[in-house]
Coordinates of C-alpha atoms in Angstrom, one line a residue:
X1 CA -141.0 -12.1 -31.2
X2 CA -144.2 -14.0 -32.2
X3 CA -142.9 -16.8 -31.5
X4 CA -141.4 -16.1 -28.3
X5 CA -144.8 -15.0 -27.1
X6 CA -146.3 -18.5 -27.7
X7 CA -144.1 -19.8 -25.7
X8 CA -145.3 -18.3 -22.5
X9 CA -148.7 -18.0 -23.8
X10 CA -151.0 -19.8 -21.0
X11 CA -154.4 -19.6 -22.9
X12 CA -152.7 -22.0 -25.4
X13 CA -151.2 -24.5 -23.4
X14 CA -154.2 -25.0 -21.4
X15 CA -153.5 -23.2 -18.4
X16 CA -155.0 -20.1 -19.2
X17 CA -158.3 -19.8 -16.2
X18 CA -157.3 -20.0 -12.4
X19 CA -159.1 -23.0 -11.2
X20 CA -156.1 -24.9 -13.9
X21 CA -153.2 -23.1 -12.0
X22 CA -155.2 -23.9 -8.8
X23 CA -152.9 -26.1 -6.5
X24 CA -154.3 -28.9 -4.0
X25 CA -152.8 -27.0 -0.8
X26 CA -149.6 -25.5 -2.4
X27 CA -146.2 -25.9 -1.7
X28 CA -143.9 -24.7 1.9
X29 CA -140.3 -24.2 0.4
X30 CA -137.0 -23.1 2.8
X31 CA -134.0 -22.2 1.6
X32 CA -130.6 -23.3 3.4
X33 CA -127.3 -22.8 2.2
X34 CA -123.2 -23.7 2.8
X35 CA -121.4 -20.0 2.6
X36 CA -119.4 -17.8 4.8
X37 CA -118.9 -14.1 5.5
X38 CA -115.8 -13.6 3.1
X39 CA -118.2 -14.5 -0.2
X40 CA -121.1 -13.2 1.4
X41 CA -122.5 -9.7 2.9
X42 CA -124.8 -10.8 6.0
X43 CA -127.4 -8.9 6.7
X44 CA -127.2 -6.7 10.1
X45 CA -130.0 -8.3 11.2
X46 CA -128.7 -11.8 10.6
X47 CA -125.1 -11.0 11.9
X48 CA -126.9 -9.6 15.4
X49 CA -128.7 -12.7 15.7
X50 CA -125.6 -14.6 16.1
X51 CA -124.3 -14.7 20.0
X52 CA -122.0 -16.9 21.8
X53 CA -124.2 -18.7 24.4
X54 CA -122.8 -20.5 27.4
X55 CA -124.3 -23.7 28.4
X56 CA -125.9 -21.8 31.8
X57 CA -127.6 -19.4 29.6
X58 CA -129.3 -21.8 27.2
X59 CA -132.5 -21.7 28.8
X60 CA -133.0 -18.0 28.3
X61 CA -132.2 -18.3 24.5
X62 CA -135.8 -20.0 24.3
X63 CA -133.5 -23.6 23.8
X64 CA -135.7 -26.4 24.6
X65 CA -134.4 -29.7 27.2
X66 CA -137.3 -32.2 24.8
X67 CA -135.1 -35.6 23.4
X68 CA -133.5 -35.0 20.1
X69 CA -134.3 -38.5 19.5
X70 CA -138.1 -37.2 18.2
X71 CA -136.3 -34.1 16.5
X72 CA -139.7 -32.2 16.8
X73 CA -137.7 -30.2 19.0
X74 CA -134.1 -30.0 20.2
X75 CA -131.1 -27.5 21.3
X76 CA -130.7 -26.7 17.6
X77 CA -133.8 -26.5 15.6
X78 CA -137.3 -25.6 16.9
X79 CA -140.0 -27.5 14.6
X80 CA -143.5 -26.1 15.6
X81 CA -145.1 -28.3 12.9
X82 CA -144.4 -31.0 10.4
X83 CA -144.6 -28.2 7.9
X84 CA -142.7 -25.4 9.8
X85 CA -138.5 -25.5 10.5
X86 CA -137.4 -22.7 12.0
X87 CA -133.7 -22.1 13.8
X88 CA -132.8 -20.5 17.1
X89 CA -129.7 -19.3 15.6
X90 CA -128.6 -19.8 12.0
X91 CA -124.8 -19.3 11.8
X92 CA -121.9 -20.9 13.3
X93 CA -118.7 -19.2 13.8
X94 CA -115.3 -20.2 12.2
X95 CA -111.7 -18.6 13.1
X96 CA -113.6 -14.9 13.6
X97 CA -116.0 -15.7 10.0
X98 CA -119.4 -16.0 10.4
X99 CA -120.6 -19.1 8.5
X100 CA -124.3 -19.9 7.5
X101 CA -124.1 -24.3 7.6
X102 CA -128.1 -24.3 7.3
X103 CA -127.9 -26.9 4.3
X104 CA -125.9 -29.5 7.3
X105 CA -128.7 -28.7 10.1
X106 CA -131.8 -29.2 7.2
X107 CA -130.2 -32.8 6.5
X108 CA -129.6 -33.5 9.9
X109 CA -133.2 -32.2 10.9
X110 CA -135.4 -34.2 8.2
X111 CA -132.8 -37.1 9.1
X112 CA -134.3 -37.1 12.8
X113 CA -137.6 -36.5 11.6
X114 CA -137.9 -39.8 9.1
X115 CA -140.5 -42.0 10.1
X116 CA -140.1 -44.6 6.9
X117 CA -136.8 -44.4 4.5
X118 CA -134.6 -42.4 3.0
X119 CA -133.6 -41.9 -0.7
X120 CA -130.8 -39.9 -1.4
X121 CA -128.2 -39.2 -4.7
X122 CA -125.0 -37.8 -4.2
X123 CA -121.9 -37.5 -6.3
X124 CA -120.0 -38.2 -3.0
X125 CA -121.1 -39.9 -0.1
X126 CA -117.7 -39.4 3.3
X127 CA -118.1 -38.0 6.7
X128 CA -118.7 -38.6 10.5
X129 CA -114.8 -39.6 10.6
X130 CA -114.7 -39.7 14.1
X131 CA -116.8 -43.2 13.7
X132 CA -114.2 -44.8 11.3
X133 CA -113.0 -48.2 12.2
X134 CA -109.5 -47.0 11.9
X135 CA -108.7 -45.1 14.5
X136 CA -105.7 -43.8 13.4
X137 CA -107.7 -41.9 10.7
X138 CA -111.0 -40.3 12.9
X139 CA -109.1 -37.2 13.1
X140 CA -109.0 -36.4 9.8
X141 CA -111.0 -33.5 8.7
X142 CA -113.8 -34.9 7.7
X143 CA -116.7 -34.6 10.2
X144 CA -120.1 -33.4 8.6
X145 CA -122.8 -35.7 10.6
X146 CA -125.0 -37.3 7.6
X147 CA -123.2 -40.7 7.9
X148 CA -123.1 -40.7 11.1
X149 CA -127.3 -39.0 11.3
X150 CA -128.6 -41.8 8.8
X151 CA -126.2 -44.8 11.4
X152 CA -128.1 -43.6 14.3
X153 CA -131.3 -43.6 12.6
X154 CA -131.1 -47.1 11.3
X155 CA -130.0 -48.1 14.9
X156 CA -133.0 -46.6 16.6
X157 CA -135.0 -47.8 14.1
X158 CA -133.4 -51.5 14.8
X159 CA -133.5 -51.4 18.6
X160 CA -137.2 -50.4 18.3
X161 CA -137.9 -53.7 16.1
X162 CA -139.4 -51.3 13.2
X163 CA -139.0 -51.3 9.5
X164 CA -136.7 -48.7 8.0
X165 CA -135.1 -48.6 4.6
X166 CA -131.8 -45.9 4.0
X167 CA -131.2 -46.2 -0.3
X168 CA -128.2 -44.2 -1.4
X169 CA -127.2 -43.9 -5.0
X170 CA -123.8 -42.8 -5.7
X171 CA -121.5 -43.0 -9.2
X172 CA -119.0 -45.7 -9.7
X173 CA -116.2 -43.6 -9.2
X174 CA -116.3 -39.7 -9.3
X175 CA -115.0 -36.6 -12.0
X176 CA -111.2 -37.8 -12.9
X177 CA -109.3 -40.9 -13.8
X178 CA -110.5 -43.5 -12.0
X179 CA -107.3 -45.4 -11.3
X180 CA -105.6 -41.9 -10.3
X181 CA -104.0 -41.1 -7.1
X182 CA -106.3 -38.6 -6.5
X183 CA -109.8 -40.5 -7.4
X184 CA -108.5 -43.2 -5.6
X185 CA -107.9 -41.5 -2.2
X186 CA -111.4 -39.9 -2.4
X187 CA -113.0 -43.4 -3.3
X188 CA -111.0 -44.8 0.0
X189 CA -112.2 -42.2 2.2
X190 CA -115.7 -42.9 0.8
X191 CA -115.1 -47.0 1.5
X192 CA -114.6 -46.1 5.1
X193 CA -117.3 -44.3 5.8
X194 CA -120.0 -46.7 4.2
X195 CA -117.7 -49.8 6.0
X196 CA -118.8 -47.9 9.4
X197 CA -122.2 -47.4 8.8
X198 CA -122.0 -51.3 7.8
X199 CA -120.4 -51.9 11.0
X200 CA -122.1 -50.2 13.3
X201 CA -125.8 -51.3 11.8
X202 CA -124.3 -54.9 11.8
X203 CA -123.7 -54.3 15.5
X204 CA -127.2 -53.4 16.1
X205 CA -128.8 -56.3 14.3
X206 CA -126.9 -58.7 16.2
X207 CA -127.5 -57.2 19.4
X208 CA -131.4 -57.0 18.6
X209 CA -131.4 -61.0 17.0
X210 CA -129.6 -61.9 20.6
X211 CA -132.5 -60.3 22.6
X212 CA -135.3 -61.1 20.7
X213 CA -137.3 -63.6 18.6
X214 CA -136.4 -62.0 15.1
X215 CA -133.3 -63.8 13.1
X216 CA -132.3 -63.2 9.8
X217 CA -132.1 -60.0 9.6
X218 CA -129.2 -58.2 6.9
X219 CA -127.9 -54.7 6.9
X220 CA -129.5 -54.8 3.8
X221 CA -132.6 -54.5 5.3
X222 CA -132.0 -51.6 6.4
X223 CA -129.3 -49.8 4.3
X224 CA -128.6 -50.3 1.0
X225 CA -125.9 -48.5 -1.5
X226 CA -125.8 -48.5 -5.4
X227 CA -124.1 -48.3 -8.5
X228 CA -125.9 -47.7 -11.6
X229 CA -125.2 -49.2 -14.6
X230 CA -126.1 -49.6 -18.5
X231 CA -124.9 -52.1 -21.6
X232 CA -124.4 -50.4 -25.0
X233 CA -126.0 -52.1 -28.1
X234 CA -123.8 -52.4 -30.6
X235 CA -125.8 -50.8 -33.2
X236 CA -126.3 -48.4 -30.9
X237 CA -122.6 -47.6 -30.2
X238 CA -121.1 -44.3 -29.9
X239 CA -117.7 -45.3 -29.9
X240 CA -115.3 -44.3 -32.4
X241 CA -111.9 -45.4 -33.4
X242 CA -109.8 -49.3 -32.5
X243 CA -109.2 -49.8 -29.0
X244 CA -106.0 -49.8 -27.6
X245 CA -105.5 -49.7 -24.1
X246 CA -106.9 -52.9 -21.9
X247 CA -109.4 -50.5 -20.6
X248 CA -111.0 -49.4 -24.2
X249 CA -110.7 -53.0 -25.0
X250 CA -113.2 -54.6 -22.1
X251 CA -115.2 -51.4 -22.2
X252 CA -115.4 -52.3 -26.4
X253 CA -116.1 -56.1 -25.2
X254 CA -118.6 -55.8 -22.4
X255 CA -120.4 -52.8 -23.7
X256 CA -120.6 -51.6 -19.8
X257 CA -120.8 -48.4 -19.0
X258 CA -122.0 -46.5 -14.7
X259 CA -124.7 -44.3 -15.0
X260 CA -122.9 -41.4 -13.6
X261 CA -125.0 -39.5 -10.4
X262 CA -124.5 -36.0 -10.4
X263 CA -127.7 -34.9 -8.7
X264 CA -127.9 -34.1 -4.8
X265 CA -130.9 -34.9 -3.5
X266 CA -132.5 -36.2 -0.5
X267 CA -136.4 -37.8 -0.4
X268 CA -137.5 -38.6 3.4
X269 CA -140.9 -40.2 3.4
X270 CA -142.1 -39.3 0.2
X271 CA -143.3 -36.2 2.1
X272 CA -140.0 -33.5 1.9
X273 CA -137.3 -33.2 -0.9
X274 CA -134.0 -31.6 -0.4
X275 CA -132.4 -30.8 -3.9
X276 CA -129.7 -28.1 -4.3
X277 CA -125.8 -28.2 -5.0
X278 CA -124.2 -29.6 -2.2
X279 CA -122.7 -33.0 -2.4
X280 CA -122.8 -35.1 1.3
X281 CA -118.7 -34.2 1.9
X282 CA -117.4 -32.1 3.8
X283 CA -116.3 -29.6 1.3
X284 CA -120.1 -28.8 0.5
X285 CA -121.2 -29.1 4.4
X286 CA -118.4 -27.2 5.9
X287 CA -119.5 -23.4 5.1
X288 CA -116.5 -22.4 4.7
X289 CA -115.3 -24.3 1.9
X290 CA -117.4 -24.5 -1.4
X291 CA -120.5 -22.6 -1.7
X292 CA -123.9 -24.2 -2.1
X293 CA -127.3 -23.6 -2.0
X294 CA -130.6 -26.3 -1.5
X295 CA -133.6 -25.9 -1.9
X296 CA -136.1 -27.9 0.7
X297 CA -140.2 -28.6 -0.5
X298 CA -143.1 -30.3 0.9
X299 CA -147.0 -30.2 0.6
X300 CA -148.3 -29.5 3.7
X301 CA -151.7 -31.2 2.8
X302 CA -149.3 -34.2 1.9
X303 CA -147.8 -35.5 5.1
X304 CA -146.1 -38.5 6.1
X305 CA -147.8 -40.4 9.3
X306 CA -146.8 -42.5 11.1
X307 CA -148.1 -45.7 9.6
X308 CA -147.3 -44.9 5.8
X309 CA -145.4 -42.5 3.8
X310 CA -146.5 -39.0 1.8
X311 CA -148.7 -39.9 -1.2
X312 CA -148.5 -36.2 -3.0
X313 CA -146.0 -35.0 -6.0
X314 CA -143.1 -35.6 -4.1
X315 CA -144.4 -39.7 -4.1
X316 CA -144.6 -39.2 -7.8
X317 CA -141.8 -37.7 -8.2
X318 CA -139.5 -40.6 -6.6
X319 CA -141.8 -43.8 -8.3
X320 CA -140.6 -41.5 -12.2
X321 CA -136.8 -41.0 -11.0
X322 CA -137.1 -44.8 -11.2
X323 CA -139.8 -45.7 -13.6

C-alpha cells in the first residue's frame, strides 16, 4: 500500500504546488460518438430534441442560409467560435432507431474548418462511394463523407491557388491474411476510394495549370498516402524456426516488415485533435453499426490563423509522433 501511495504522490514527482499544475489557458474537450438507440438509453431530453424538419420550416429551427464553404456556420453545425461546436440537432434517424453519428459531423466540421493540412491515421481509410470511378459500384453501401470532405477541400484549396497538404497514414494491409478473399475485397474497396480522390484532385490541378500561370503542380502536393515500414537486423531478429513458405522466405531475406497503424486520429492545423475508436469506414461512421467513441481537444489560447498553423501541445504532439 506504500508503494501504491508513491505512485500518485504529487509532492514527489514535482507537481505538488498549484502554479506546477497551472495550465497556459487549458484545454476545450467535446465528446462525439457512433451508437444507436438499441445499445444505448437516450436521454428524454436528447430523444425530444430530435424532430423531423421540412425544408420550409428550416428557418424557424434557428438553421442558418451562411456558405458551408467557410463551415463557421451551416445547416448542420452552428460554430460560434473557433473554440466552440455546438449542433442544432444531434441524432439522425435510421429505420424507426434514433442514431447519435456526432463522431461523422465532428470530422466533417474540422474538415471544412482546415485552413493548412490534415494529418490523419486510420486502420482503414473507404467511403464517399457515390464518387467512385466505377459507376457500377457507387451504390454500394459505403457513403460516409470523409473521402469525399478531404476531395473537396483539396479542390477549393486548388481553385483558390493556395497551399494545402492532406497526409494520411494507413497499414499495409489490415487484421487477417493479406492474400485472403476477405482482406483483399476490403483493400479493393479502399484502392477505389484513394483512386477518386486522385482523380478528382488531378482534375482540379489541370483545370487550374490551364487557366493560370502555375505548372507543375502533382497531386502530391496536395494529398499524400503512406505505408510505414521497418528492416529487421539480423542480430536483432525475433524470428524463430526455418522458413518454409515463399512468404517466410523473402520476409527471412529482406528483413521487411509494415509498421502496422492501429490508431485513429485526425490533427487539423496543429490546432484540434480527433482521437477515439472509430476507423474512417463506414462500419465506424454509420451509427448503427459498430460503436465508437472520439474524443476532440484544442487550446483555445492556441489557435490556428490564417497565415500559419497552431503552435501549442497539439504542434508538439504531431512533430513527436514523427520524431
Amino acid at each position: 500500500p506504500q508503494l501504491v501511495g508513491e505512485l500518485v504522490n504529487l509532492h514527489r514527482i514535482g507537481l505538488g504546488d498549484a502554479t506546477t499544475l497551472e495550465n497556459d489557458g487549458g484545454w476545450y474537450t467535446q465528446l462525439s460518438r457512433s451508437i444507436d438507440s438499441r445499445v444505448n438509453a437516450f436521454d428524454v431530453s436528447v430523444k425530444q430534441s430530435f424532430q423531423n424538419i421540412k425544408i420550409d420550416q428550416m428557418g424557424a429551427f434557428g438553421w442558418t442560409s451562411a456558405s458551408d464553404k467557410k463551415a463557421e456556420k451551416s445547416r448542420r453545425f452552428v460554430t460560434n467560435s473557433n473554440s466552440l461546436l455546438s449542433y442544432n440537432r444531434c441524432l439522425d434517424q435510421k429505420k424507426g432507431r434514433l442514431v447519435d453519428t456526432s463522431i461523422h459531423m465532428t470530422n466533417i466540421h474540422h474538415i471544412r474548418r482546415a485552413k493548412h493540412f490534415i494529418y490523419i491515421e486510420s486502420q482503414y481509410f473507404m467511403g464517399s462511394s457515390f464518387m467512385w470511378s466505377n459507376s457500377s459500384e457507387r451504390d454500394v453501401k459505403c457513403h460516409n463523407m470523409v473521402a469525399a470532405e478531404l476531395t473537396m477541400k483539396i479542390c477549393d484549396k486548388i481553385a483558390a491557388r493556395e497551399p494545402f497538404a492532406v497526409y494520411i497514414l494507413l497499414p499495409m494491409w489490415m487484421e487477417g491474411i493479406p492474400d485472403a478473399a476477405a482482406t483483399q475485397g476490403l483493400l479493393y474497396w479502399q484502392r477505389v476510394t484513394i483512386e477518386a480522390m486522385y482523380q478528382k484532385v488531378h482534375e482540379a490541378l489541370q483545370s487550374r495549370m490551364a487557366n493560370s500561370p502555375d505548372h507543375g503542380l502533382k497531386v502530391s502536393d496536395y494529398l499524400n498516402f503512406y505505408c510505414l515500414g521497418t528492416r529487421e537486423t539480423s542480430e536483432g531478429s525475433q524470428a524463430t524456426g526455418v522458413p518454409t513458405t515463399e512468404d517466410e522466405k523473402l520476409i527471412a531475406k529482406t528483413r521487411r516488415h509494415q509498421i502496422y497503424i492501429h490508431s485513429k486520429m485526425m490533427i487539423v492545423d496543429d490546432e484540434v485533435c480527433l482521437i477515439g475508436t472509430a476507423n474512417i469506414n463506414q462500419r465506424s461512421l454509420d451509427g448503427c453499426r459498430d460503436s465508437e467513441i472520439m474524443m476532440t481537444s484544442w487550446q483555445p489560447d492556441h489557435l490556428a490563423s490564417e497565415k500559419s498553423i497552431a503552435h501549442g501541445d497539439i504542434h508538439a504532439y504531431r512533430l513527436h509522433i514523427w520524431a
